Every structure is written in structure tokens, then in C-alpha cells.
């Protein structure tokens, strides 16, 4: 049955939404939504987020690109999220295709469907959304009639497991690249060279043209090679008119970069339901496990004046009562304290508060604590990452227990009675002493916090939440050559901590080790993993990031049927000279730097922050032609930083 936006509207109005939980996931119509007349646009794109509405609507990148593209006069961008299992059941029963929220058009009406790759465990949702939309899953099976399937985001650092399913991948930041891609597509359509009704020649010509745009990777134009033993030996172009290596694109001046001054306001609660103000992009701390800190270099800041203007306009156009200062390391923003003071002074009468994300324990000050609680008290989260100084030096965390204790003392002294501590288990070189260190550190925090509250005459009990995630070796990090700890070993470590952390004032949470194993396989996988993805999806694997829908046994069956050993990807120590599935994708950080950092990790040697010390030689600034961007005459560490 051929559906149009009219027939989809009719189905929704005739009771479909009464059959599902949270129907506002599928209605659209939010405040600040943009709805265009398609007769007035030359090119259309659906932004696909492969998870539920409330997760996707918390993504700042979606909000930026949504308003950026819709401010272009002849372009339209609409949204589509993964329907929850109840909605999918109803849609399949009615043979109703996946549709966008704004115009409720089938995805097949769009020129482009672009998926953001935020998390490896959402990959099967991409396949499921394509199937629900009636779009052939594999790029080789799509004719000119089908939309181009695009991907981008942090997991695009290694998109090879999805190579068979996507037409093009955008590497890096999309603000400047995406309008150029859409303009090229519009020109092909207007010239009658694509979407003419049949065949694939127009599609191939368009993809060849798009592959000339810096930062655009077309997987079909590259071929992975394997030796007689099945070992990966590299990825090379299979035609002469595409680059051998594709470089990520970045916004050179964040202060001049597009940022929306109004934003979508959901009808329902979402994960991050507030004004999100991006104060800086990138991080120079060089934590050796952190992929984001590597692939988003170099650090670029927005000026205080720009941020104050953006905050005022966003509060006015959204009605939110909280401003979150977002970045990888917000407390490292050059002017963080005066910015917070200014925002609170400006918006205090409107009862608008300011919140900070997870903080480094060496970048927290008494003044910050006092300022952010003037309007309302928000939770505090610190990430020591490891339980001993030795292991913190291995991962280059660069903080000490003295830093942590002084920081939490400041927090408790200023009125907080609870906080969260994040750690990782299974890190390279970890031993039992490091695990015990997590428990002892949590106990010392509880003991010290209880003492401070008693001194202040506060009768409330201290509450400390300890959360551990399992280390996943990620591409483009110094630990990309490391094996992951085996599932059984990780579960033993979790059981040890669960037994140790018996104090009723400490709550312990942990991440499923089997999910972490799958993350490692998908993060480091080559194109052969695509067959596993397809088989797992056929077996009903969707929403793998949701514990109630993760079926490890189905994944094991898919690996067996595809004759793929997942342990090859997760548990193998990789030699420095081995080719890697992502070698042809250039994110600026040079291989020799990553090797050097890995060796320094094994020597328990630190690398200093290049914004506060000398250049660490990662290669990003000269490779990408962009330097560290610091507002003001000179970058001075926060006055109260320990």
C-alpha cells in the first residue's frame, strides 16, 4: 500500500496514538518547530536519531543542525526518531511507513535521511528504521528513487560496520559541510540528474560529486582487503576519482559558528530538558581512554559576550528555567566563573538557574559551588575514573586524591549532602589494588562528608553514588591497541565492588559487561561486522542500549552464523604496525602521537594539558590548520583550581 502524509495523518487521527505509551513522541508540533511548504524547497532531509524521542531531543547537535538547515531559504530538515516497540508493532500491523514529525511524510519522500551515530548499540535501530521506512537496507540495492542515507557523529570515527548500509558519511562537524552537501544534491535534482524515476546512474554520479567535498566519505568507493588468513590488511579506493584519505572538517572559529537562538521545546519530559549553551568545543586534557577528547580537538571557545547574548535569547524564546553549560570540560572554559556570575545575575529574578555537567575534580572551586546554587541546588558529579594514583597516571587523568578530597569538602561545606562518583573498571594494567582503591575512596568521601555535615549541625545523611562503566578500547585513542577485559573478568570486578560497598550511604551502579563487549566489537570492527549486524537485526535485535531489550544470545547466534569471532575484535592486543579499519579516515591526531601516549601510559608517565603547558605534539593544529582558540589575551587557569 502506498502511503502519503494524508494517509499517515488519517491513521494517527483515527486512534493509532491511543494504542501506544507516550503518544507525544510521534505528534510533532512543538514550540519553535519549523514546518515548511515543500513547494518552496529544492532539497529535503530527515534527521534520523536511532533512539526514542526523549533521548534524541536531548541531543544538542540535532537542535543546531535542525535550525541551521531550516534557516536556509530552499532547504528543509524534519525529524524522525526510532519508534518504541509498541508503536512499531502498530505501524507494522497497519503497514504504515516510518514518517517525519513535521509534515508526517514517509521517509521515502525525502532526498536524504541522515542518522547521527552517537552510540554503537543503536546500529540495529538504524537498520530497523530503514526497514520501517521501506528503504532498501543495503546501499547497493537502492535506485535513484530512494533517499541517500547519510551518517555522522562521534561513531563515524569508524563507520565500517555500517559501510554496506550507508551511502555517505560526514567526518567531523557538520555546520559548514552539511549545507554544501544539500546544495549539491539540490543542483543535481534541478538539472534532472537524480531521482528521475529509475536506475542508479544518477545516484552514482551524485555520490562521486559528493565525495569531492572535504569530509565526505562514500564507503562504496573503497574496498577493504584481507590476507589468506582473513586478517584485515587495509582499505583503499576502488576508483581513481576519490581521495585515498578523508579528513574530518571542523569549525575554525566557534564564536562565528552558527548557534540557534531559539530551540525546540518538547511537550514531554526529555533527558536534558533545558537551555543548552555550548561554551567550548574540544578538550586538551589528553585522557588516554577518551575518544571524544581526541576526535573533537582542537579546543575552541565562545566569547563571554556571545554566550550571554545566546543565553538571553534562548531563555526568552523557550521559557526554560535552567541553563546548562555544555562541553567536554566546562570548568576549563577560560571565563567560567565570571560567566556563571553574569548569567545568574541576569536571570536570577526569572528564577533561571545554571547547571554544570560532570566536573573534573581539579577544576571545581568554592566560588563555583556557591554561584550555581544561588537559584536552585543541582547535583554534583565528579569523575576520578580510577581508584589509585598509579592507575590515574596510566590514563593521564592528572588528578590526585588530595584534589578529590579538597573538592568534595568544598561541596559538603557549601550545602551539598550527596554527590556522584564515576569510575572505570577493566582499564589497562588494572590490578585488585585499583579496585580496592575505588571502595576506599568512596568510603573516605562518605566519612569526610558525614563529619562536615555534623560540624555544620546538618542532620541529613550523606549519600554517595558510585557508578562504574567498563573500559572499551576506542579508535583514535592511545588505548586503541589494547584488549578489553573479558566479560567474566569484568563481572568478577563488579561482584567484588558490590560486596565491598556495603555502607548504606553508598549506592553502587554498574554497566552490563556483555553490552560493553558488544560496544568494543562494534567500535573496532571492520566491514565484516555488517553481516553480523544484519543477522542480529533479523533476529529481532533493536534497542540494544536498553537493558530490557538487549539479547546477547541473539548476537552470539548472529556471530556464529556469519562465521565471525567477536573476540578477535574485543580481546586481541593489536601491534602498532597493524593496519586498522579506520586508518583511511583522518581525524587530525597523528598515529605516532597515539603510539607515544600508549607507551607513556605503560610507563605511568603524564602528559600535560597543552593549553596550560607546551604543545603535546598530537598534530591536530598543523594538520587541520587551526590553532587552539582562547578568548582573552592569555589563558589563565581558573583562580581556584587546585
PDB file of C-alpha atoms in Angstrom, residues 79-271:
ATOM      1  CA  UNK A  79      12.955  14.895  12.404  1.00  0.00           C
ATOM      2  CA  UNK A  80      12.398  11.190  12.845  1.00  0.00           C
ATOM      3  CA  UNK A  81      13.132   9.034  15.869  1.00  0.00           C
ATOM      4  CA  UNK A  82      13.084   5.297  16.452  1.00  0.00           C
ATOM      5  CA  UNK A  83       9.506   4.337  17.348  1.00  0.00           C
ATOM      6  CA  UNK A  84       9.222   2.441  20.608  1.00  0.00           C
ATOM      7  CA  UNK A  85       8.324  -1.250  20.360  1.00  0.00           C
ATOM      8  CA  UNK A  86       4.591  -0.662  20.895  1.00  0.00           C
ATOM      9  CA  UNK A  87       4.442   1.943  18.122  1.00  0.00           C
ATOM     10  CA  UNK A  88       6.461  -0.275  15.782  1.00  0.00           C
ATOM     11  CA  UNK A  89       4.000  -3.132  16.348  1.00  0.00           C
ATOM     12  CA  UNK A  90       1.036  -0.910  15.469  1.00  0.00           C
ATOM     13  CA  UNK A  91       2.785   0.542  12.411  1.00  0.00           C
ATOM     14  CA  UNK A  92       3.705  -2.863  11.025  1.00  0.00           C
ATOM     15  CA  UNK A  93       0.161  -4.158  11.626  1.00  0.00           C
ATOM     16  CA  UNK A  94      -1.184  -1.231   9.570  1.00  0.00           C
ATOM     17  CA  UNK A  95       1.694  -1.343   7.030  1.00  0.00           C
ATOM     18  CA  UNK A  96       2.335   2.272   7.980  1.00  0.00           C
ATOM     19  CA  UNK A  97       5.797   3.553   6.949  1.00  0.00           C
ATOM     20  CA  UNK A  98       8.107   5.477   9.213  1.00  0.00           C
ATOM     21  CA  UNK A  99       7.350   9.186   8.896  1.00  0.00           C
ATOM     22  CA  UNK A 100       8.759  12.556   9.893  1.00  0.00           C
ATOM     23  CA  UNK A 101       7.262  14.565  12.751  1.00  0.00           C
ATOM     24  CA  UNK A 102       6.843  17.898  10.978  1.00  0.00           C
ATOM     25  CA  UNK A 103       4.983  17.025   7.763  1.00  0.00           C
ATOM     26  CA  UNK A 104       4.271  13.350   8.566  1.00  0.00           C
ATOM     27  CA  UNK A 105       5.657  12.390   5.197  1.00  0.00           C
ATOM     28  CA  UNK A 106       7.099   8.915   4.583  1.00  0.00           C
ATOM     29  CA  UNK A 107      10.894   8.909   4.712  1.00  0.00           C
ATOM     30  CA  UNK A 108      10.936   7.796   1.071  1.00  0.00           C
ATOM     31  CA  UNK A 109       9.739  11.309   0.159  1.00  0.00           C
ATOM     32  CA  UNK A 110      12.988  12.836   1.453  1.00  0.00           C
ATOM     33  CA  UNK A 111      16.136  13.348  -0.582  1.00  0.00           C
ATOM     34  CA  UNK A 112      18.361  12.499   2.387  1.00  0.00           C
ATOM     35  CA  UNK A 113      17.886  10.586   5.610  1.00  0.00           C
ATOM     36  CA  UNK A 114      20.786  11.372   7.904  1.00  0.00           C
ATOM     37  CA  UNK A 115      21.496   9.314  11.011  1.00  0.00           C
ATOM     38  CA  UNK A 116      23.622  10.510  13.882  1.00  0.00           C
ATOM     39  CA  UNK A 117      25.947   7.813  15.236  1.00  0.00           C
ATOM     40  CA  UNK A 118      26.090   8.628  18.936  1.00  0.00           C
ATOM     41  CA  UNK A 119      26.356   5.117  20.347  1.00  0.00           C
ATOM     42  CA  UNK A 120      27.377   1.782  18.869  1.00  0.00           C
ATOM     43  CA  UNK A 121      24.422  -0.048  20.405  1.00  0.00           C
ATOM     44  CA  UNK A 122      21.978   1.974  18.299  1.00  0.00           C
ATOM     45  CA  UNK A 123      23.198   0.490  15.000  1.00  0.00           C
ATOM     46  CA  UNK A 124      20.451  -2.131  14.711  1.00  0.00           C
ATOM     47  CA  UNK A 125      17.898   0.646  15.211  1.00  0.00           C
ATOM     48  CA  UNK A 126      19.211   2.268  12.026  1.00  0.00           C
ATOM     49  CA  UNK A 127      18.522  -0.928  10.089  1.00  0.00           C
ATOM     50  CA  UNK A 128      15.106  -1.213  11.691  1.00  0.00           C
ATOM     51  CA  UNK A 129      14.199   2.389  10.834  1.00  0.00           C
ATOM     52  CA  UNK A 130      15.222   1.875   7.201  1.00  0.00           C
ATOM     53  CA  UNK A 131      13.090  -1.261   7.048  1.00  0.00           C
ATOM     54  CA  UNK A 132      10.114   0.512   8.625  1.00  0.00           C
ATOM     55  CA  UNK A 133      10.525   3.275   6.057  1.00  0.00           C
ATOM     56  CA  UNK A 134      10.504   0.834   3.137  1.00  0.00           C
ATOM     57  CA  UNK A 135      14.051   1.834   2.131  1.00  0.00           C
ATOM     58  CA  UNK A 136      16.375  -0.988   0.993  1.00  0.00           C
ATOM     59  CA  UNK A 137      18.800  -1.686   3.827  1.00  0.00           C
ATOM     60  CA  UNK A 138      21.902  -2.027   1.688  1.00  0.00           C
ATOM     61  CA  UNK A 139      23.154   0.866  -0.390  1.00  0.00           C
ATOM     62  CA  UNK A 140      23.872  -1.425  -3.345  1.00  0.00           C
ATOM     63  CA  UNK A 141      20.125  -2.211  -3.592  1.00  0.00           C
ATOM     64  CA  UNK A 142      18.935   1.419  -3.754  1.00  0.00           C
ATOM     65  CA  UNK A 143      17.895   3.029  -7.001  1.00  0.00           C
ATOM     66  CA  UNK A 144      17.558   6.721  -7.823  1.00  0.00           C
ATOM     67  CA  UNK A 145      14.101   6.635  -6.235  1.00  0.00           C
ATOM     68  CA  UNK A 146      15.495   6.023  -2.753  1.00  0.00           C
ATOM     69  CA  UNK A 147      16.828   8.749  -0.454  1.00  0.00           C
ATOM     70  CA  UNK A 148      20.535   8.993   0.164  1.00  0.00           C
ATOM     71  CA  UNK A 149      21.371   7.503   3.558  1.00  0.00           C
ATOM     72  CA  UNK A 150      23.921   9.601   5.408  1.00  0.00           C
ATOM     73  CA  UNK A 151      25.660   9.154   8.761  1.00  0.00           C
ATOM     74  CA  UNK A 152      27.764  11.364  11.010  1.00  0.00           C
ATOM     75  CA  UNK A 153      28.599  11.931  14.651  1.00  0.00           C
ATOM     76  CA  UNK A 154      31.251  10.565  17.023  1.00  0.00           C
ATOM     77  CA  UNK A 155      30.935   6.910  15.961  1.00  0.00           C
ATOM     78  CA  UNK A 156      31.719   7.986  12.396  1.00  0.00           C
ATOM     79  CA  UNK A 157      35.322   7.726  13.588  1.00  0.00           C
ATOM     80  CA  UNK A 158      34.890   4.084  12.480  1.00  0.00           C
ATOM     81  CA  UNK A 159      31.731   3.652  10.382  1.00  0.00           C
ATOM     82  CA  UNK A 160      32.993   0.431   8.742  1.00  0.00           C
ATOM     83  CA  UNK A 161      30.426  -1.900  10.412  1.00  0.00           C
ATOM     84  CA  UNK A 162      27.745   0.243   8.693  1.00  0.00           C
ATOM     85  CA  UNK A 163      29.582   0.559   5.364  1.00  0.00           C
ATOM     86  CA  UNK A 164      27.084  -1.660   3.491  1.00  0.00           C
ATOM     87  CA  UNK A 165      24.085   0.308   4.747  1.00  0.00           C
ATOM     88  CA  UNK A 166      25.012   3.982   4.332  1.00  0.00           C
ATOM     89  CA  UNK A 167      25.659   5.937   1.152  1.00  0.00           C
ATOM     90  CA  UNK A 168      27.885   8.609   2.634  1.00  0.00           C
ATOM     91  CA  UNK A 169      29.473   9.525   5.953  1.00  0.00           C
ATOM     92  CA  UNK A 170      30.322  13.032   7.169  1.00  0.00           C
ATOM     93  CA  UNK A 171      33.512  13.216   9.213  1.00  0.00           C
ATOM     94  CA  UNK A 172      33.732  15.946  11.839  1.00  0.00           C
ATOM     95  CA  UNK A 173      31.497  18.928  12.493  1.00  0.00           C
ATOM     96  CA  UNK A 174      28.560  19.370  10.171  1.00  0.00           C
ATOM     97  CA  UNK A 175      27.722  23.074  10.374  1.00  0.00           C
ATOM     98  CA  UNK A 176      29.679  24.018   7.256  1.00  0.00           C
ATOM     99  CA  UNK A 177      29.698  20.689   5.409  1.00  0.00           C
ATOM    100  CA  UNK A 178      26.001  19.793   5.552  1.00  0.00           C
ATOM    101  CA  UNK A 179      24.626  22.881   3.723  1.00  0.00           C
ATOM    102  CA  UNK A 180      27.174  22.273   0.965  1.00  0.00           C
ATOM    103  CA  UNK A 181      26.114  18.627   0.652  1.00  0.00           C
ATOM    104  CA  UNK A 182      22.435  19.579   0.427  1.00  0.00           C
ATOM    105  CA  UNK A 183      23.159  22.343  -2.080  1.00  0.00           C
ATOM    106  CA  UNK A 184      24.967  19.846  -4.323  1.00  0.00           C
ATOM    107  CA  UNK A 185      22.009  17.453  -4.118  1.00  0.00           C
ATOM    108  CA  UNK A 186      19.609  20.283  -4.970  1.00  0.00           C
ATOM    109  CA  UNK A 187      21.651  21.163  -8.057  1.00  0.00           C
ATOM    110  CA  UNK A 188      21.588  17.539  -9.258  1.00  0.00           C
ATOM    111  CA  UNK A 189      17.814  17.407  -8.820  1.00  0.00           C
ATOM    112  CA  UNK A 190      17.250  20.690 -10.614  1.00  0.00           C
ATOM    113  CA  UNK A 191      19.411  19.502 -13.518  1.00  0.00           C
ATOM    114  CA  UNK A 192      17.367  16.296 -13.753  1.00  0.00           C
ATOM    115  CA  UNK A 193      20.418  14.179 -12.950  1.00  0.00           C
ATOM    116  CA  UNK A 194      18.999  12.377  -9.910  1.00  0.00           C
ATOM    117  CA  UNK A 195      15.643  10.998  -8.653  1.00  0.00           C
ATOM    118  CA  UNK A 196      14.391  10.795 -12.201  1.00  0.00           C
ATOM    119  CA  UNK A 197      12.390   7.633 -11.590  1.00  0.00           C
ATOM    120  CA  UNK A 198      14.642   4.660 -12.261  1.00  0.00           C
ATOM    121  CA  UNK A 199      18.149   3.282 -12.463  1.00  0.00           C
ATOM    122  CA  UNK A 200      21.189   4.018 -10.317  1.00  0.00           C
ATOM    123  CA  UNK A 201      23.442   6.011 -12.639  1.00  0.00           C
ATOM    124  CA  UNK A 202      22.334   9.391 -11.320  1.00  0.00           C
ATOM    125  CA  UNK A 203      22.907   8.161  -7.777  1.00  0.00           C
ATOM    126  CA  UNK A 204      26.462   7.086  -8.568  1.00  0.00           C
ATOM    127  CA  UNK A 205      27.280  10.363 -10.323  1.00  0.00           C
ATOM    128  CA  UNK A 206      25.896  12.312  -7.376  1.00  0.00           C
ATOM    129  CA  UNK A 207      27.930  10.278  -4.879  1.00  0.00           C
ATOM    130  CA  UNK A 208      31.099  10.810  -6.927  1.00  0.00           C
ATOM    131  CA  UNK A 209      30.462  14.557  -6.817  1.00  0.00           C
ATOM    132  CA  UNK A 210      29.726  14.488  -3.080  1.00  0.00           C
ATOM    133  CA  UNK A 211      32.940  12.514  -2.469  1.00  0.00           C
ATOM    134  CA  UNK A 212      34.895  15.557  -3.682  1.00  0.00           C
ATOM    135  CA  UNK A 213      33.588  17.624  -0.761  1.00  0.00           C
ATOM    136  CA  UNK A 214      36.151  17.615   2.091  1.00  0.00           C
ATOM    137  CA  UNK A 215      34.961  15.432   4.950  1.00  0.00           C
ATOM    138  CA  UNK A 216      32.595  13.293   2.855  1.00  0.00           C
ATOM    139  CA  UNK A 217      33.314   9.555   2.769  1.00  0.00           C
ATOM    140  CA  UNK A 218      31.440   7.255   0.376  1.00  0.00           C
ATOM    141  CA  UNK A 219      32.096   3.662   1.587  1.00  0.00           C
ATOM    142  CA  UNK A 220      31.076   2.062  -1.724  1.00  0.00           C
ATOM    143  CA  UNK A 221      34.056   3.737  -3.422  1.00  0.00           C
ATOM    144  CA  UNK A 222      36.512   1.970  -1.105  1.00  0.00           C
ATOM    145  CA  UNK A 223      37.418  -1.670  -0.686  1.00  0.00           C
ATOM    146  CA  UNK A 224      38.723  -3.470   2.380  1.00  0.00           C
ATOM    147  CA  UNK A 225      41.407  -6.072   1.811  1.00  0.00           C
ATOM    148  CA  UNK A 226      42.183  -9.239   3.793  1.00  0.00           C
ATOM    149  CA  UNK A 227      45.025 -11.753   3.585  1.00  0.00           C
ATOM    150  CA  UNK A 228      44.727 -15.518   3.130  1.00  0.00           C
ATOM    151  CA  UNK A 229      44.217 -15.939   6.887  1.00  0.00           C
ATOM    152  CA  UNK A 230      41.348 -13.457   6.893  1.00  0.00           C
ATOM    153  CA  UNK A 231      43.358 -10.734   8.671  1.00  0.00           C
ATOM    154  CA  UNK A 232      42.484  -7.128   7.787  1.00  0.00           C
ATOM    155  CA  UNK A 233      45.086  -5.521   5.533  1.00  0.00           C
ATOM    156  CA  UNK A 234      43.708  -2.065   4.782  1.00  0.00           C
ATOM    157  CA  UNK A 235      41.041  -0.049   2.960  1.00  0.00           C
ATOM    158  CA  UNK A 236      41.778   1.590  -0.391  1.00  0.00           C
ATOM    159  CA  UNK A 237      39.785   3.449  -3.078  1.00  0.00           C
ATOM    160  CA  UNK A 238      38.350   1.242  -5.831  1.00  0.00           C
ATOM    161  CA  UNK A 239      38.219   4.113  -8.309  1.00  0.00           C
ATOM    162  CA  UNK A 240      40.700   6.910  -9.180  1.00  0.00           C
ATOM    163  CA  UNK A 241      38.428   9.933  -8.672  1.00  0.00           C
ATOM    164  CA  UNK A 242      38.101   9.802  -4.851  1.00  0.00           C
ATOM    165  CA  UNK A 243      40.687  10.702  -2.191  1.00  0.00           C
ATOM    166  CA  UNK A 244      42.724   7.913  -0.569  1.00  0.00           C
ATOM    167  CA  UNK A 245      42.284   9.544   2.837  1.00  0.00           C
ATOM    168  CA  UNK A 246      39.352  11.606   4.093  1.00  0.00           C
ATOM    169  CA  UNK A 247      39.878  14.344   6.687  1.00  0.00           C
ATOM    170  CA  UNK A 248      37.403  15.490   9.308  1.00  0.00           C
ATOM    171  CA  UNK A 249      36.014  19.004   8.987  1.00  0.00           C
ATOM    172  CA  UNK A 250      35.894  21.476  11.834  1.00  0.00           C
ATOM    173  CA  UNK A 251      34.500  24.916  12.560  1.00  0.00           C
ATOM    174  CA  UNK A 252      37.595  27.093  12.870  1.00  0.00           C
ATOM    175  CA  UNK A 253      36.037  29.935  14.875  1.00  0.00           C
ATOM    176  CA  UNK A 254      33.362  28.791  17.309  1.00  0.00           C
ATOM    177  CA  UNK A 255      32.424  32.370  18.065  1.00  0.00           C
ATOM    178  CA  UNK A 256      31.343  32.828  14.445  1.00  0.00           C
ATOM    179  CA  UNK A 257      29.778  29.388  14.155  1.00  0.00           C
ATOM    180  CA  UNK A 258      26.032  29.038  13.800  1.00  0.00           C
ATOM    181  CA  UNK A 259      24.136  28.502  17.051  1.00  0.00           C
ATOM    182  CA  UNK A 260      20.323  28.646  17.242  1.00  0.00           C
ATOM    183  CA  UNK A 261      18.824  31.465  19.270  1.00  0.00           C
ATOM    184  CA  UNK A 262      15.581  29.576  19.617  1.00  0.00           C
ATOM    185  CA  UNK A 263      15.175  25.897  20.172  1.00  0.00           C
ATOM    186  CA  UNK A 264      12.552  23.180  20.069  1.00  0.00           C
ATOM    187  CA  UNK A 265      10.650  22.813  23.345  1.00  0.00           C
ATOM    188  CA  UNK A 266       9.250  19.278  23.769  1.00  0.00           C
ATOM    189  CA  UNK A 267       5.726  18.594  25.027  1.00  0.00           C
ATOM    190  CA  UNK A 268       7.030  15.790  27.231  1.00  0.00           C
ATOM    191  CA  UNK A 269       9.945  15.319  29.614  1.00  0.00           C
ATOM    192  CA  UNK A 270      13.172  14.509  27.823  1.00  0.00           C
ATOM    193  CA  UNK A 271      16.554  13.518  29.228  1.00  0.00           C
TER     194      UNK A 271
END
